Each structure stands twice: as C-alpha cells, then as structure tokens.
XYZ file of C-alpha atoms in Angstrom:
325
model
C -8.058 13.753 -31.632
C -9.487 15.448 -28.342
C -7.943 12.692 -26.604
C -4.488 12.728 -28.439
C -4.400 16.082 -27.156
C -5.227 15.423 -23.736
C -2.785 12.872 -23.604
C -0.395 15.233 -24.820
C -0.858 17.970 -22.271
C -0.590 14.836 -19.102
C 3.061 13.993 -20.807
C 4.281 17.432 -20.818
C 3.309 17.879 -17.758
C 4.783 14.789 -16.152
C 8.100 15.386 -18.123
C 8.053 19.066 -16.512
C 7.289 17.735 -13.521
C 9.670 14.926 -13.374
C 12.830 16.773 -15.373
C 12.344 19.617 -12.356
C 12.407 17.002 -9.539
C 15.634 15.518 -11.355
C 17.251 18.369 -11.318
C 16.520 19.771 -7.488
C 16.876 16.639 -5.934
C 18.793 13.914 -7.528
C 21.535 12.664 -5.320
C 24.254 11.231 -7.923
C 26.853 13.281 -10.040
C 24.970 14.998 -12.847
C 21.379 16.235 -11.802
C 21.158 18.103 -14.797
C 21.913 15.376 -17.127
C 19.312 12.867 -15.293
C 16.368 16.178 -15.988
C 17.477 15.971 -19.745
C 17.172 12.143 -19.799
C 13.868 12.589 -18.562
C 12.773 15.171 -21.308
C 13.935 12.844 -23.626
C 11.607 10.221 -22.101
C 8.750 12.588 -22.216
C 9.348 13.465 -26.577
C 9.984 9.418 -27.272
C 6.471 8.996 -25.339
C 4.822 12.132 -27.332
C 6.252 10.643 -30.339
C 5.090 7.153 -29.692
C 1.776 8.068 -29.069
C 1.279 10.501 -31.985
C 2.976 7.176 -34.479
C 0.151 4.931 -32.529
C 3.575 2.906 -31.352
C 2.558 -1.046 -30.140
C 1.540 -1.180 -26.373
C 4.403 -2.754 -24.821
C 6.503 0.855 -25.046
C 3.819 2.020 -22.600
C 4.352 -0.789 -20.491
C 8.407 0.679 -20.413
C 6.872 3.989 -19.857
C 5.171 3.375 -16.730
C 7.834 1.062 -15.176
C 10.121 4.080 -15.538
C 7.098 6.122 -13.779
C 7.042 3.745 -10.943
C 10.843 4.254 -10.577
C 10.317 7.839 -10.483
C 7.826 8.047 -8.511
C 9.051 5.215 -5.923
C 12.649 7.424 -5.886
C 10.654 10.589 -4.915
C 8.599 9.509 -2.273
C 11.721 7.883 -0.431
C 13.171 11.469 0.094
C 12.232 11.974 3.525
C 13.019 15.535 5.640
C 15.999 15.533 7.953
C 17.010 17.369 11.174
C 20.759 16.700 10.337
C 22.561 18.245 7.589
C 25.154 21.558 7.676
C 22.601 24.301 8.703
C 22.477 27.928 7.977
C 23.775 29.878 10.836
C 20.835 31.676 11.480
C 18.447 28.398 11.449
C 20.531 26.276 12.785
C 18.827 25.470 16.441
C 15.386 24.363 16.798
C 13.300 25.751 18.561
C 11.701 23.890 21.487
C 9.287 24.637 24.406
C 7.892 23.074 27.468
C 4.333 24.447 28.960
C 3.754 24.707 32.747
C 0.199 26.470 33.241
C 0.846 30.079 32.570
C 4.768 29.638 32.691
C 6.360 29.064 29.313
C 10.259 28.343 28.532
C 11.053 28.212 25.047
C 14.959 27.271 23.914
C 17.004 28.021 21.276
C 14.965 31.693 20.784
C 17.166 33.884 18.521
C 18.312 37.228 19.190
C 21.187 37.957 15.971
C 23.147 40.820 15.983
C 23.307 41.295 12.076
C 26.156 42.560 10.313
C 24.942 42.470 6.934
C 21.839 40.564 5.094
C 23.929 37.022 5.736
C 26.276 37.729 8.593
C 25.181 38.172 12.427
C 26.778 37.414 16.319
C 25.006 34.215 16.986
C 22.798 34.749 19.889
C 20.552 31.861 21.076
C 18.821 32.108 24.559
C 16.699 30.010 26.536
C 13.336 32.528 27.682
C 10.379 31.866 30.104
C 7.037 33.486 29.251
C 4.323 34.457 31.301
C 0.885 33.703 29.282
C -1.336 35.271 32.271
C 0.600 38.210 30.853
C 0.110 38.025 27.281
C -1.240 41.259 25.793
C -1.329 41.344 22.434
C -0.547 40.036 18.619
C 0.713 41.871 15.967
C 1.365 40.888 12.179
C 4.188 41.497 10.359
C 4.710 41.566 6.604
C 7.830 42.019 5.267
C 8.053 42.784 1.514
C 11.126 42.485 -1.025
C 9.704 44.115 -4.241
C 7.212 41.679 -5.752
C 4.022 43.279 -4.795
C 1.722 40.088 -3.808
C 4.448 37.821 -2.148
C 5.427 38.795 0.972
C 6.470 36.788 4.265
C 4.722 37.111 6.806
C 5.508 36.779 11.055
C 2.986 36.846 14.448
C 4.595 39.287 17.133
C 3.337 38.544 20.965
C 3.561 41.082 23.633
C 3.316 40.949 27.098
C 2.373 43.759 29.757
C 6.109 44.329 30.733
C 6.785 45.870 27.427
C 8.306 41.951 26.270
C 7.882 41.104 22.252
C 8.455 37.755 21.320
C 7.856 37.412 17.423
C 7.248 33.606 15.708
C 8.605 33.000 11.702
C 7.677 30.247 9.959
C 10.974 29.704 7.533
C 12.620 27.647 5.456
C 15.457 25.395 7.263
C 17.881 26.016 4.700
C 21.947 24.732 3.898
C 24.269 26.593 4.285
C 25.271 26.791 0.401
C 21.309 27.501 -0.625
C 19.585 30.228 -1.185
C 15.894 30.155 -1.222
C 13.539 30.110 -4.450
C 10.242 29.585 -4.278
C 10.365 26.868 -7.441
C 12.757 24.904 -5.572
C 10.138 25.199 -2.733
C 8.086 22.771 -4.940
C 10.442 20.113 -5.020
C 11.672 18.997 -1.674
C 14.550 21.344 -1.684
C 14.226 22.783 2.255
C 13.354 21.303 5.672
C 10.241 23.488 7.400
C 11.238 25.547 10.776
C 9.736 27.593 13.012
C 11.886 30.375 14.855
C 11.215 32.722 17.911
C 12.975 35.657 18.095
C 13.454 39.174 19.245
C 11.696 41.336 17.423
C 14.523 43.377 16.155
C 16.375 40.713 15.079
C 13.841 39.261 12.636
C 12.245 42.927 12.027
C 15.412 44.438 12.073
C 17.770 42.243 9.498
C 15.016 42.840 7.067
C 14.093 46.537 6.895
C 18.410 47.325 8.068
C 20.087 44.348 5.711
C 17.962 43.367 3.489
C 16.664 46.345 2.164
C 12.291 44.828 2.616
C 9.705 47.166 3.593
C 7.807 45.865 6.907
C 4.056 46.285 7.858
C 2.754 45.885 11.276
C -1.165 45.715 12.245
C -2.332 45.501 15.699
C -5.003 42.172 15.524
C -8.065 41.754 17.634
C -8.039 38.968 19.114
C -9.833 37.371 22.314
C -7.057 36.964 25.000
C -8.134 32.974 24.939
C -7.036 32.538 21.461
C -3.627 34.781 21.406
C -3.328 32.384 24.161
C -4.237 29.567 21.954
C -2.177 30.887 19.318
C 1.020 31.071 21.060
C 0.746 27.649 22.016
C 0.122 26.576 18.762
C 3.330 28.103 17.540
C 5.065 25.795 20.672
C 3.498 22.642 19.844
C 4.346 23.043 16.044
C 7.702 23.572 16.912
C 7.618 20.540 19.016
C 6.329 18.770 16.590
C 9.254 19.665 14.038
C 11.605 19.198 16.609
C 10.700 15.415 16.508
C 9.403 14.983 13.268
C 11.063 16.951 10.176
C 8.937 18.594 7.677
C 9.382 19.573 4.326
C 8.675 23.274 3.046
C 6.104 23.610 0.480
C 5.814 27.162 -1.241
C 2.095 26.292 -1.554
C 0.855 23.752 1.376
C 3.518 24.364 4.280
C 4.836 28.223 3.874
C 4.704 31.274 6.446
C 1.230 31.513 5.974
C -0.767 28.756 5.752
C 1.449 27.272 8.537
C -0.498 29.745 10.870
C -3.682 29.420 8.860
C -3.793 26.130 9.893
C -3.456 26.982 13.541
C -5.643 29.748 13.301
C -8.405 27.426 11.876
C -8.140 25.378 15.232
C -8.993 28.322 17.202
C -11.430 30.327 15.078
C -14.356 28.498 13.702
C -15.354 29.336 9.962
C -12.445 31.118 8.927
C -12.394 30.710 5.343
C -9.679 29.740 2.895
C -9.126 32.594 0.352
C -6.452 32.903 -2.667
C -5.059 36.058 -0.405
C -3.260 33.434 1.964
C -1.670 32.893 -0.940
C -1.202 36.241 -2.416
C 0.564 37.509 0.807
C 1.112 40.508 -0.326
C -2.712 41.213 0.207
C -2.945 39.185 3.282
C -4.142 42.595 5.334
C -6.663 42.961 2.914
C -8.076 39.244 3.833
C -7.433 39.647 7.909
C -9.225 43.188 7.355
C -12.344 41.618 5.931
C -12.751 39.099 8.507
C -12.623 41.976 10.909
C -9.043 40.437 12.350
C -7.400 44.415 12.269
C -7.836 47.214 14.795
C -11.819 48.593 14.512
C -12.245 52.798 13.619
C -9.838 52.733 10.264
C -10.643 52.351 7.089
C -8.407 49.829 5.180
C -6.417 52.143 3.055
C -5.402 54.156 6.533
C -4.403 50.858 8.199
C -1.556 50.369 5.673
C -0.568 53.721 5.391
C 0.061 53.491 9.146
C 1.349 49.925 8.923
C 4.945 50.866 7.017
C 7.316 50.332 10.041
C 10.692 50.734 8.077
C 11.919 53.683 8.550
C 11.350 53.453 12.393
C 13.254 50.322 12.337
C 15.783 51.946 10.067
C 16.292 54.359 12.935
C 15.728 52.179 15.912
C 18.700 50.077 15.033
C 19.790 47.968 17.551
C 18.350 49.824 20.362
C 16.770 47.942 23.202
C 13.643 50.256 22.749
C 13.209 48.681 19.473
C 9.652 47.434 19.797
C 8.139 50.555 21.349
C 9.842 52.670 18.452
C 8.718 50.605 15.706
C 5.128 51.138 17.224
C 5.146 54.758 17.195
C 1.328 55.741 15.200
C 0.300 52.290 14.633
C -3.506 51.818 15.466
C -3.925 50.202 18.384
C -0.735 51.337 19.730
C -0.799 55.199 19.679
C-alpha cells in the first residue's frame, strides 16, 4: 500500500508538472487543451495502477514521458524575438585596465509604470575610481519577495546601478510560476540610477531600500566586473530565467561567491524580502547600527518620490542613509 501511495504522489506530480509546461510553453494552437490531455494521461495512469492494469500500458506511459521530456529540453533561450521596450538592448562591455565602456546602458525617461523616452547610451567607467556599492530592494506588497539591484559609485558623484531581470515580450507580463517553466530569457541591465530607482518608487507604486555595503575596494572591483562578464556572457549565449536558480539574487550570489570565500547559502536569498537581514549577519552592511535602525533608514521612497527626474537624483535619495550622512 505504502508504495501505491508513493507511486501516486510521483504521478501527480509529473501530471502537474507536465500539464503546467503544456500550457506555458507549447508552440501549436491550443496550449490549454494539450495541459488537459496531459491530466488526462496522469488519471488513466492513477487509475491503471490502482486496477493493477497489465505492464505494457506502462510501457505507453513512459514513451509518452520520453516525448515530453525530449520536447522540453529542445526549448532553447533566444536573443531574437519582439522585445519589451525597456529590455530590448543588451548590455555589453569591453575592459581596458581601469577604463571600462559599457553599451546599451539605460537611462528611461518614464511616463508611466510601462511607458518611457527610450534612452540607451554608450558610458566609460573609471574602476581606479570606484567608491562604493549600495543595495537596493525594491518591494511591491508581498512582504518576503522583493527584487533586488547593486548600485556602484564613483568619486565624481557617478552611480551606475546593475538589475538582473527578466528579458521579457512585449505582450508578457511577468509571474513568477511562469518563471518555472521557460517562459523568459535572463538579462542583465545597467542603468541610471533614477531610471531603475525611479520607475519603481514614481510608476510603480514599490517601496525601495538602500544599504551602504562594506566591501574591500578589490572586490567592488571584482564585483563590477562580474556584472560585465555576465552580461557578456548573455550577450553570446542566451539564458533562461529561473524564479529559483537564475533570478535577481542568486545571479549575484553566484558572483559574490567567486569573490568572497565561505559565504553561505541561506533560504533568505530566497526570501528577498529579508535579504538585509542575511547581508547584515554576514557583517556585509555599514558597522555602528543595529539592524532594526538600518532599515528604518534604508526606505528611500519618498526621496525618490521628490527627487523626480532631477539630475541630483542619487545624492537626494542618499540623504540619512548610514554610510552616506
């Protein structure tokens, strides 16, 4: 019986599973119809195995696995298809010692939460001038998920802030089940900070945190290049988004890992909405504040409500941070 039942639970799964991956992804007229075909699959299987049916109607079963399965691993991530405005360039950099030049950096005017005055600029960089890193978290009402972006800024009172997105259609909309299933590209964009600060807190109606990290100026160093060769990389080789394995934040965990030995894998890079509470206890935030002041200090909205489109944006938004008072 234990077994039965164990069987059980590996069929509903796989019909889930498989009915959900129908239904995102299937090319040909009637996704929704192939998902219920495959539900019915899943009860003739439940019901076969609970009648002790003859062996060959397993035999069926798994061929029609293998054609699943064989369908779903030829999907394969594209740099071609009708873009989202505001993710449709790639970015791409090229290193020169301390010199920098990143293309296709955004810098949106936004009307509303969809609607900006394209803006995409080619920038050089000046690492021997790199000063600082910031984290952003940007929240839309669900208290633990929250998306999350690395701010760099240089002595000259430059900001240059990395998001790790989904590379979306321009008919989609993002949900974080269809992030499961192959339904978005991965991308990285650079950007003015009041662009991707600033169509959030002024559009979009999210609340946005910013801590001041401490970090060695070798690995914001580091760090920025690891943002440049990632975005290389994509730029050549198209990823798929995964809400779990290839988001905002383990993206940058990943890199982060590379440049800090033992930092360790916790269910807050996960949680986002907690992420300051994991970068807090491995001493990442500014020293001399307790936790609890840190993100009273860290809400940034209503200074970027105000700051607007102003070309002071950055300082303004920084105004009784820690670490930048």
């Amino acid at each position: 019986m234990l077994l039965l039942i164990c069987l059980s639970l590996l069929i509903l799964l796989g019909t889930l599973w498989g009915s959900l991956a129908l239904a995102y992804q299937w090319p040909l007229p009637g996704p929704r119809l192939a998902a219920v075909a495959w539900c019915l699959v899943g009860l003739g299987a439940l019901w076969w195995l609970w009648q002790g049916g003859p062996r060959w109607g397993w035999v069926g079963y798994g061929l029609l696995w293998v054609l699943l399965l064989g369908w779903w691993l030829s999907l394969a991530p594209s740099n071609d298809r009708d873009w989202a405005p505001d993710v449709a360039q790639m970015l791409s950099g090229e290193v020169d010692g301390d010199r920098v030049t990143l293309h296709q950096v955004r810098d949106f005017r936004w009307q509303d939460r969809e609607a900006g005055e394209p803006r995409w600029e080619s920038r050089e960089y000046d690492l021997s001038r790199l000063a600082s890193v910031d984290l952003l978290i940007a929240n839309w009402g669900l208290p633990l998920i929250s998306h999350v972006m690395v701010t760099f800024g240089f002595d000259d009172g430059d900001f240059l802030t990395f998001s790790v997105e989904i590379r979306r259609e321009r008919h989609e909309a993002f949900s974080s089940l269809a992030g499961f299933f192959k339904q978005y590209e991965l991308s990285i964009v650079a950007a003015a900070e009041r662009d991707l600060v600033g169509v959030r807190t002024n559009h979009r109606g999210e609340r946005v945190s910013l801590y001041r990290i401490e970090m060695s100026p070798r690995a914001r160093r580091d760090l920025l290049l690891s943002y440049v060769a990632e975005a290389n990389a994509l730029h050549e080789t198209p990823r798929f988004y995964h809400t779990i394995t290839a988001n905002c934040t383990t993206i940058v965990y990943a890199m982060m890992r590379r440049i800090v030995d033992g930092l360790p894998m916790d269910y807050r890079l996960l949680l986002t909405g907690r992420l300051a509470d994991y970068v807090h206890a491995v001493a990442g935030l500014m020293p001399g504040y307790s936790l609890a002041e840190l993100k009273a200090r860290a809400d940034i909205t209503e200074a970027a409500r105000a700051a607007g489109d102003s070309p002071d944006f950055s300082r303004r938004i920084r105004q009784g941070v820690p670490g930048w008072e």
